[in-house]
mmCIF file of C-alpha atoms in Angstrom:
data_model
loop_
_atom_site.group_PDB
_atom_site.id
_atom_site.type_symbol
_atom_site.label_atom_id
_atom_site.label_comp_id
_atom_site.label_asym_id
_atom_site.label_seq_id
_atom_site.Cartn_x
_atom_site.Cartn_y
_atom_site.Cartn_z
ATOM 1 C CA UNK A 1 0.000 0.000 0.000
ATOM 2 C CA UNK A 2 0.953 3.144 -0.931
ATOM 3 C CA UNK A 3 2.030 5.760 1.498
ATOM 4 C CA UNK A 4 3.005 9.480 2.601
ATOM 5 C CA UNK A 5 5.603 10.835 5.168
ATOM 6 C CA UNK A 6 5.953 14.252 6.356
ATOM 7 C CA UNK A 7 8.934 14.494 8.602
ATOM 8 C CA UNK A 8 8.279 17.786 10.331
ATOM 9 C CA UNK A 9 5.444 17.334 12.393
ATOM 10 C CA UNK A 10 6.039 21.151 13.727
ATOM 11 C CA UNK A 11 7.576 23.660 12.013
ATOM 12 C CA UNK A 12 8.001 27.441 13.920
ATOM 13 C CA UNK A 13 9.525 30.120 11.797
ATOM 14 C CA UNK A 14 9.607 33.750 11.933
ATOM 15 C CA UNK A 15 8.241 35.842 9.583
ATOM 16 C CA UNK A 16 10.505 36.539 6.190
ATOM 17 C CA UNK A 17 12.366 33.266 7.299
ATOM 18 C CA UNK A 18 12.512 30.867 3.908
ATOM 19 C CA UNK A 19 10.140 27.738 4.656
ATOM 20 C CA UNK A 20 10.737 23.944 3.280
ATOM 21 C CA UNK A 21 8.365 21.280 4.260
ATOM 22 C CA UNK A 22 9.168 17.348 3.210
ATOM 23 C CA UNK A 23 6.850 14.944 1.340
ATOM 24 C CA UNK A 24 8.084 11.334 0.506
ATOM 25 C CA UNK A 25 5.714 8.489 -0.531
ATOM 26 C CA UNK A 26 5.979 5.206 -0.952
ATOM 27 C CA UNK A 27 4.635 4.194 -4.246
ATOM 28 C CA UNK A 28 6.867 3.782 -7.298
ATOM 29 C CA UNK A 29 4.545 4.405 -10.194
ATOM 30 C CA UNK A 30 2.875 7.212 -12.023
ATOM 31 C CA UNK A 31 1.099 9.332 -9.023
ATOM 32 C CA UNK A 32 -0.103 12.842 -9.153
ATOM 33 C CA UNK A 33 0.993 14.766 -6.168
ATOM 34 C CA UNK A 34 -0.945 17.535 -3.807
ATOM 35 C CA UNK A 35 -0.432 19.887 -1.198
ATOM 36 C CA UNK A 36 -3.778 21.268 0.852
ATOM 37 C CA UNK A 37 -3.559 23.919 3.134
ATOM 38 C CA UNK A 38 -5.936 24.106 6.220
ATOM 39 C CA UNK A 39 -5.835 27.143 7.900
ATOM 40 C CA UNK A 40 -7.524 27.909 11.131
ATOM 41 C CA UNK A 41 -11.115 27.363 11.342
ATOM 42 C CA UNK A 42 -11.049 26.705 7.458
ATOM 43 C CA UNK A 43 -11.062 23.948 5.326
ATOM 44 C CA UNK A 44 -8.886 22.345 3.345
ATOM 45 C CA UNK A 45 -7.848 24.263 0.392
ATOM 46 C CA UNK A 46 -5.383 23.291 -2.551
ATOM 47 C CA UNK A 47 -2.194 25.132 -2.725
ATOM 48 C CA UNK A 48 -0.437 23.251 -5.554
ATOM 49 C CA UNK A 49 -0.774 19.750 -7.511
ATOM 50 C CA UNK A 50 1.202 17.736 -10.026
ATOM 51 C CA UNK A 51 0.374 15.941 -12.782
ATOM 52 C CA UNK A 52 2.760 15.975 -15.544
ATOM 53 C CA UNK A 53 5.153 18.426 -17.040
ATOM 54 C CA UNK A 54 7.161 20.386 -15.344
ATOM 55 C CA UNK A 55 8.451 19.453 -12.101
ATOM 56 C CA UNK A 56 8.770 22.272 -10.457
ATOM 57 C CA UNK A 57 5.120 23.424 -9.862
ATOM 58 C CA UNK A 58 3.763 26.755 -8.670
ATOM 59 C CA UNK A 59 0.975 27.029 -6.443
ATOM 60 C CA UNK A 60 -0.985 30.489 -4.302
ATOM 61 C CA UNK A 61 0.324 32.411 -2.181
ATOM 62 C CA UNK A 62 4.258 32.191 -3.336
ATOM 63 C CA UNK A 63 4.105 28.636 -2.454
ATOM 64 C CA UNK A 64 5.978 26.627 -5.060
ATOM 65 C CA UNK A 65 6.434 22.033 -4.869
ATOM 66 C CA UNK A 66 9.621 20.289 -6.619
ATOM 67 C CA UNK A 67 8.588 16.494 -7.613
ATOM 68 C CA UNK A 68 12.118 14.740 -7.850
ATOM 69 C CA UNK A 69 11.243 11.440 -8.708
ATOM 70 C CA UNK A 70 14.198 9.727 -8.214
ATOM 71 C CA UNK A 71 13.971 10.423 -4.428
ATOM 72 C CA UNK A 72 10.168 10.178 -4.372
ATOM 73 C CA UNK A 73 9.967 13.626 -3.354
ATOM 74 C CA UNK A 74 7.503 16.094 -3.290
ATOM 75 C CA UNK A 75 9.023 19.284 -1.340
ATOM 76 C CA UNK A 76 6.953 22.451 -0.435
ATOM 77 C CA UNK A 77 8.665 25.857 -0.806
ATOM 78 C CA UNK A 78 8.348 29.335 0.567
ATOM 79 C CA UNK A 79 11.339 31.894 0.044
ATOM 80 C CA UNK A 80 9.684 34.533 2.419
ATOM 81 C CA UNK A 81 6.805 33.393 4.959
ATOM 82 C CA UNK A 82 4.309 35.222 6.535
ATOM 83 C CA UNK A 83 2.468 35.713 10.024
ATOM 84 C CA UNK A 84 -0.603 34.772 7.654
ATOM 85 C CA UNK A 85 0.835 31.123 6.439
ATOM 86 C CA UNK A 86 0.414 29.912 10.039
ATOM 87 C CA UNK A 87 -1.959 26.802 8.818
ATOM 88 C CA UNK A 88 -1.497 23.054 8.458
ATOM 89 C CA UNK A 89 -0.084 21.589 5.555
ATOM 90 C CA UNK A 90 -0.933 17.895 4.044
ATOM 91 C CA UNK A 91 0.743 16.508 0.928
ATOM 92 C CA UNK A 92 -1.318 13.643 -0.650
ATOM 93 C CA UNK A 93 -0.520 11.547 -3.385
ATOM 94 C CA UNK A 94 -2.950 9.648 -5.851
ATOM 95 C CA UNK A 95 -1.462 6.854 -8.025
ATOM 96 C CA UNK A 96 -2.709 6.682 -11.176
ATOM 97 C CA UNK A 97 -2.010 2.856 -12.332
ATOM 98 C CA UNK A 98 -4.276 1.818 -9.592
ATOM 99 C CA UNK A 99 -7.098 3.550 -10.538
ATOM 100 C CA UNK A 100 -7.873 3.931 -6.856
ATOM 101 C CA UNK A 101 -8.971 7.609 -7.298
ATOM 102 C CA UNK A 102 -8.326 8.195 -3.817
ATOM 103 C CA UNK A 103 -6.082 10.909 -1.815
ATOM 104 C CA UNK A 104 -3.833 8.982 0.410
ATOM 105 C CA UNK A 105 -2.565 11.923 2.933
ATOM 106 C CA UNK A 106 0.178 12.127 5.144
ATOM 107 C CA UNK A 107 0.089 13.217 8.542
ATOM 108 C CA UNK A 108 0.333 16.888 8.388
ATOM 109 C CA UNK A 109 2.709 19.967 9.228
ATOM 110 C CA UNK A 110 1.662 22.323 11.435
ATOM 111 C CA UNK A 111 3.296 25.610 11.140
ATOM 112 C CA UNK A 112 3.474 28.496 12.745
ATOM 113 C CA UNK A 113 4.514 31.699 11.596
ATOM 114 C CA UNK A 114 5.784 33.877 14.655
ATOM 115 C CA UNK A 115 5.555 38.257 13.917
ATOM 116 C CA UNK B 1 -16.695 27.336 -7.665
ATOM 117 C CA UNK B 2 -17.181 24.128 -6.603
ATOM 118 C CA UNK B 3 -19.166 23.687 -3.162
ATOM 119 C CA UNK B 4 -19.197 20.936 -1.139
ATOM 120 C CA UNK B 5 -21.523 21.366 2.214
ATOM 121 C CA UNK B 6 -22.107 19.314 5.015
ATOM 122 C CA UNK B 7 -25.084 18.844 7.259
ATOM 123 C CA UNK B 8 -23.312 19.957 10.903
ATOM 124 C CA UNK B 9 -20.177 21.326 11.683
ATOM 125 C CA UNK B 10 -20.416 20.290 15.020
ATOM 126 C CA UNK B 11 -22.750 17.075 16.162
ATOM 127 C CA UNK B 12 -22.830 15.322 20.204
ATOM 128 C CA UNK B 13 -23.704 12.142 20.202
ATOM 129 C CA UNK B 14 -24.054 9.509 22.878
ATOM 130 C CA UNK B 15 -22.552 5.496 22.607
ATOM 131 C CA UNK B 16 -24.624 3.380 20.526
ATOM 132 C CA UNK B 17 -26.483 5.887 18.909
ATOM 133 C CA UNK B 18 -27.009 6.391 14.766
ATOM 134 C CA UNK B 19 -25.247 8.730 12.973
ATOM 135 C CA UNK B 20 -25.530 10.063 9.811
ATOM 136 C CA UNK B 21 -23.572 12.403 8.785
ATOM 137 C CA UNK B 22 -24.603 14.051 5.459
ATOM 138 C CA UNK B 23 -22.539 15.257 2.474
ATOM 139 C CA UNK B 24 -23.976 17.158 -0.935
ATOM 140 C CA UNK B 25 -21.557 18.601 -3.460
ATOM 141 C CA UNK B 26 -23.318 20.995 -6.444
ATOM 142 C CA UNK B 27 -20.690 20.285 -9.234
ATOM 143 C CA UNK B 28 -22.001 17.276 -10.683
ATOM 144 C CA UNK B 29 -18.771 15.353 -10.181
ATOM 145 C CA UNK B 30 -18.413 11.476 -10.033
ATOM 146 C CA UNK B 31 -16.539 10.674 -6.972
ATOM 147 C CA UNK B 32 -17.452 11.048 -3.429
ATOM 148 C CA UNK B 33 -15.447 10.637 -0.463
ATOM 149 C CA UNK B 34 -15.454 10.433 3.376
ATOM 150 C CA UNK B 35 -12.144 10.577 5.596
ATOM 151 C CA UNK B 36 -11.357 11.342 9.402
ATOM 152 C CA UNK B 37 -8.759 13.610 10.697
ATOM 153 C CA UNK B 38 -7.497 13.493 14.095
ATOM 154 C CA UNK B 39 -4.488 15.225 15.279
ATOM 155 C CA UNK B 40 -1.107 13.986 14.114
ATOM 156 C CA UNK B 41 -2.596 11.168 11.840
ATOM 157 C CA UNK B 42 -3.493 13.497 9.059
ATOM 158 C CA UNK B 43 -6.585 12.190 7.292
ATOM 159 C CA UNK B 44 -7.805 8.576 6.921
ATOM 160 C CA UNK B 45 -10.073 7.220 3.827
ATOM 161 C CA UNK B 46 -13.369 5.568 5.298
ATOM 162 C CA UNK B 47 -15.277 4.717 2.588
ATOM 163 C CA UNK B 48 -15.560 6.453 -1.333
ATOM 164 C CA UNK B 49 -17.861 6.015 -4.278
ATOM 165 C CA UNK B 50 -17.239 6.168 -7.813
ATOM 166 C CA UNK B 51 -21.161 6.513 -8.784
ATOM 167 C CA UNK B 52 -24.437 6.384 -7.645
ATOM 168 C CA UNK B 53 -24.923 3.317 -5.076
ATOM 169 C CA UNK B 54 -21.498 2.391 -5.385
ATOM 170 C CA UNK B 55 -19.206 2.112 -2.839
ATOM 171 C CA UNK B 56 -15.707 0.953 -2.193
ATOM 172 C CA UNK B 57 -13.932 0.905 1.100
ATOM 173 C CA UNK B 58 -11.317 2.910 2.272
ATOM 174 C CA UNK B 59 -8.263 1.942 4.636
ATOM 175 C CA UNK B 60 -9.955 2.269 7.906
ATOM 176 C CA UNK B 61 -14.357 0.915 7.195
ATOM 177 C CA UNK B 62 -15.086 -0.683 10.285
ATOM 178 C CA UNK B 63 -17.854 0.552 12.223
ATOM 179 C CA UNK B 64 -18.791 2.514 9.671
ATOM 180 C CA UNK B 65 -21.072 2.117 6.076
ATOM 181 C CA UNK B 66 -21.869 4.945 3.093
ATOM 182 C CA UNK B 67 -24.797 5.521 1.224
ATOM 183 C CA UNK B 68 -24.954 7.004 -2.288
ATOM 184 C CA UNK B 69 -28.295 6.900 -3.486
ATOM 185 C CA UNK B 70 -27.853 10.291 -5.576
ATOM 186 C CA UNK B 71 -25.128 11.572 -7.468
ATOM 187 C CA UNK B 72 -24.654 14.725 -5.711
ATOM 188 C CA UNK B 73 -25.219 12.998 -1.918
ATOM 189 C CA UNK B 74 -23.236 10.914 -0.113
ATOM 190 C CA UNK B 75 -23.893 10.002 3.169
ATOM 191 C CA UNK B 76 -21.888 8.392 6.227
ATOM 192 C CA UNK B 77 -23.289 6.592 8.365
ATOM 193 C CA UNK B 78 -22.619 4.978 12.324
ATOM 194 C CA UNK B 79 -24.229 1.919 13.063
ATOM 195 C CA UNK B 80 -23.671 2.020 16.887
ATOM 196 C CA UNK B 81 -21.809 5.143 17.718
ATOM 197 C CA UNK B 82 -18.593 4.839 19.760
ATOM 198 C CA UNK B 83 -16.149 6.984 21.767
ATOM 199 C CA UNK B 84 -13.083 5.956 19.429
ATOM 200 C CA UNK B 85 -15.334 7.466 16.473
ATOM 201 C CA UNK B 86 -15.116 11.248 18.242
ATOM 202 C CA UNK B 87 -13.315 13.025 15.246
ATOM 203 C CA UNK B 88 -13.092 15.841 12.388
ATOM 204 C CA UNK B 89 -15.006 13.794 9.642
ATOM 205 C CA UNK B 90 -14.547 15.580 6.156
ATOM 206 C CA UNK B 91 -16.481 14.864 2.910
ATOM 207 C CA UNK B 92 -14.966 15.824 -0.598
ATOM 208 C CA UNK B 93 -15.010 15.133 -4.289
ATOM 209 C CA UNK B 94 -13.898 15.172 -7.508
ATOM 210 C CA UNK B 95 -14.654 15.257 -11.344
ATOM 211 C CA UNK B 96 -13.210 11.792 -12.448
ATOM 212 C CA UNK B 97 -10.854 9.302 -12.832
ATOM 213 C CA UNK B 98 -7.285 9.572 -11.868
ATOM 214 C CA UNK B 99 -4.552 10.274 -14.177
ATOM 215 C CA UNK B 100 -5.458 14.196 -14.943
ATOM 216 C CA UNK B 101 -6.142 17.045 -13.139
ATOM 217 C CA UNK B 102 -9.689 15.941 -12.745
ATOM 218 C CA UNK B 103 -8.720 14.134 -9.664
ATOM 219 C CA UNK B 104 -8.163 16.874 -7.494
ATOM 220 C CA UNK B 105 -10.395 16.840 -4.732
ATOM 221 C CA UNK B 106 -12.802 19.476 -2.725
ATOM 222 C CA UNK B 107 -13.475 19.117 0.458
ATOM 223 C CA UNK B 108 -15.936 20.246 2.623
ATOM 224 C CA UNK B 109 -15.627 22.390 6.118
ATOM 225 C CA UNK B 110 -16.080 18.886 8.125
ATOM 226 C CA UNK B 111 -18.425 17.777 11.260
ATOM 227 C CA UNK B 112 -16.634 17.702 14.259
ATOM 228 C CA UNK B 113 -18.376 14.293 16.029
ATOM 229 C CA UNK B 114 -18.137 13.665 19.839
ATOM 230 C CA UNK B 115 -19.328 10.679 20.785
ATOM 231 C CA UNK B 116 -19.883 10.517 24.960
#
């Protein structure tokens, strides 16, 4: 079974500080990739996906994803964060081959963004 | 915009009780699903459905079962309600099948359950 790691389970940065969050899954076929945001109170919103093309992969709100595939990788960028990013971040992966057409998440980042 | 709703954002329930936990989404997409979040386990598939009364299961069914009798509803329901079932359920879904960008999902603003 396929499945998704996030290493940093909590993530405090101050605010212009450059922000990297990890993704690695499991699976070793053709997946499309996804970060969702949930910020407080809200719910969960796409910041960026991957499905072909590309690999580097620009999502809202200056956040930008790198799929390496030779490390399984899906890293989440941010050269300058702000107070406002405080949220929690989920990268999900779907893998196409299966045809299961559902997310599989990993457990989350939480970060927070101190003034 | 697609819009996914959900009956209750916040629902008390006592042990052994029904729950349903409703789920309507106004973009006329195929796939509905249902997952549970809880704090550093991210979120957990419990059942999805490719089409009307269709259903497959997800990693984590038990205790729990899905109805789909229209496209655009997709319900979750507790047979016999427990304290291990108190969680942030969320409902989302998406146009079709993997492989494009039609599988990106939509979620809904969840039902926080407590079961006493």
């Amino acid at each position: 079974a396929q499945s998704v790691s996030q290493h940093n389970h909590h993530v405090i940065l101050s605010e212009a500080a450059s922000l990297e969050l990890g993704c690695n899954y499991s699976y070793g076929g053709t997946v499309n990739l996804f970060w969702y945001v949930q910020y407080p109170g809200q719910h969960l919103q796409l910041l960026l996906k991957y499905f072909s093309g590309d690999p580097l992969v620009k999502g809202i709100k200056g956040f930008e994803a790198e799929f390496i595939k030779s490390k399984f990788s899906f890293n989440l960028r941010k050269p300058s964060v702000q107070w406002s990013d405080t949220a929690e971040y989920f990268c999900a992966v779907i893998s196409v081959n299966t045809g299961r057409r559902a997310l599989t998440f990993g457990s989350g980042t939480r970060l927070q963004v101190q003034p | 915009d697609v819009k996914v709703t959900q009956s209750s954002r916040y629902l008390v329930k006592r042990t052994g009780e029904k729950v349903f936990l409703e789920c309507v989404q106004d973009m006329d997409h195929e796939n509905m699903f249902w997952y549970r979040q809880d704090p550093g386990l991210g979120l957990r598939l419990i059942y999805f459905s490719y089409d009307v009364k269709m259903k497959e299961k997800g990693d984590i069914p038990e205790g729990y079962s899905v109805s789909r009798e229209k496209k655009e509803r997709f319900s979750l329901i507790l047979e016999s309600a427990s304290t291990n079932q108190t969680s942030m359920y969320l409902c989302a879904s998406s146009l079709g099948e993997a492989g494009g960008s039609t599988d990106t999902q939509y979620f809904g603003p969840g039902t926080r359950l407590t079961v006493l």
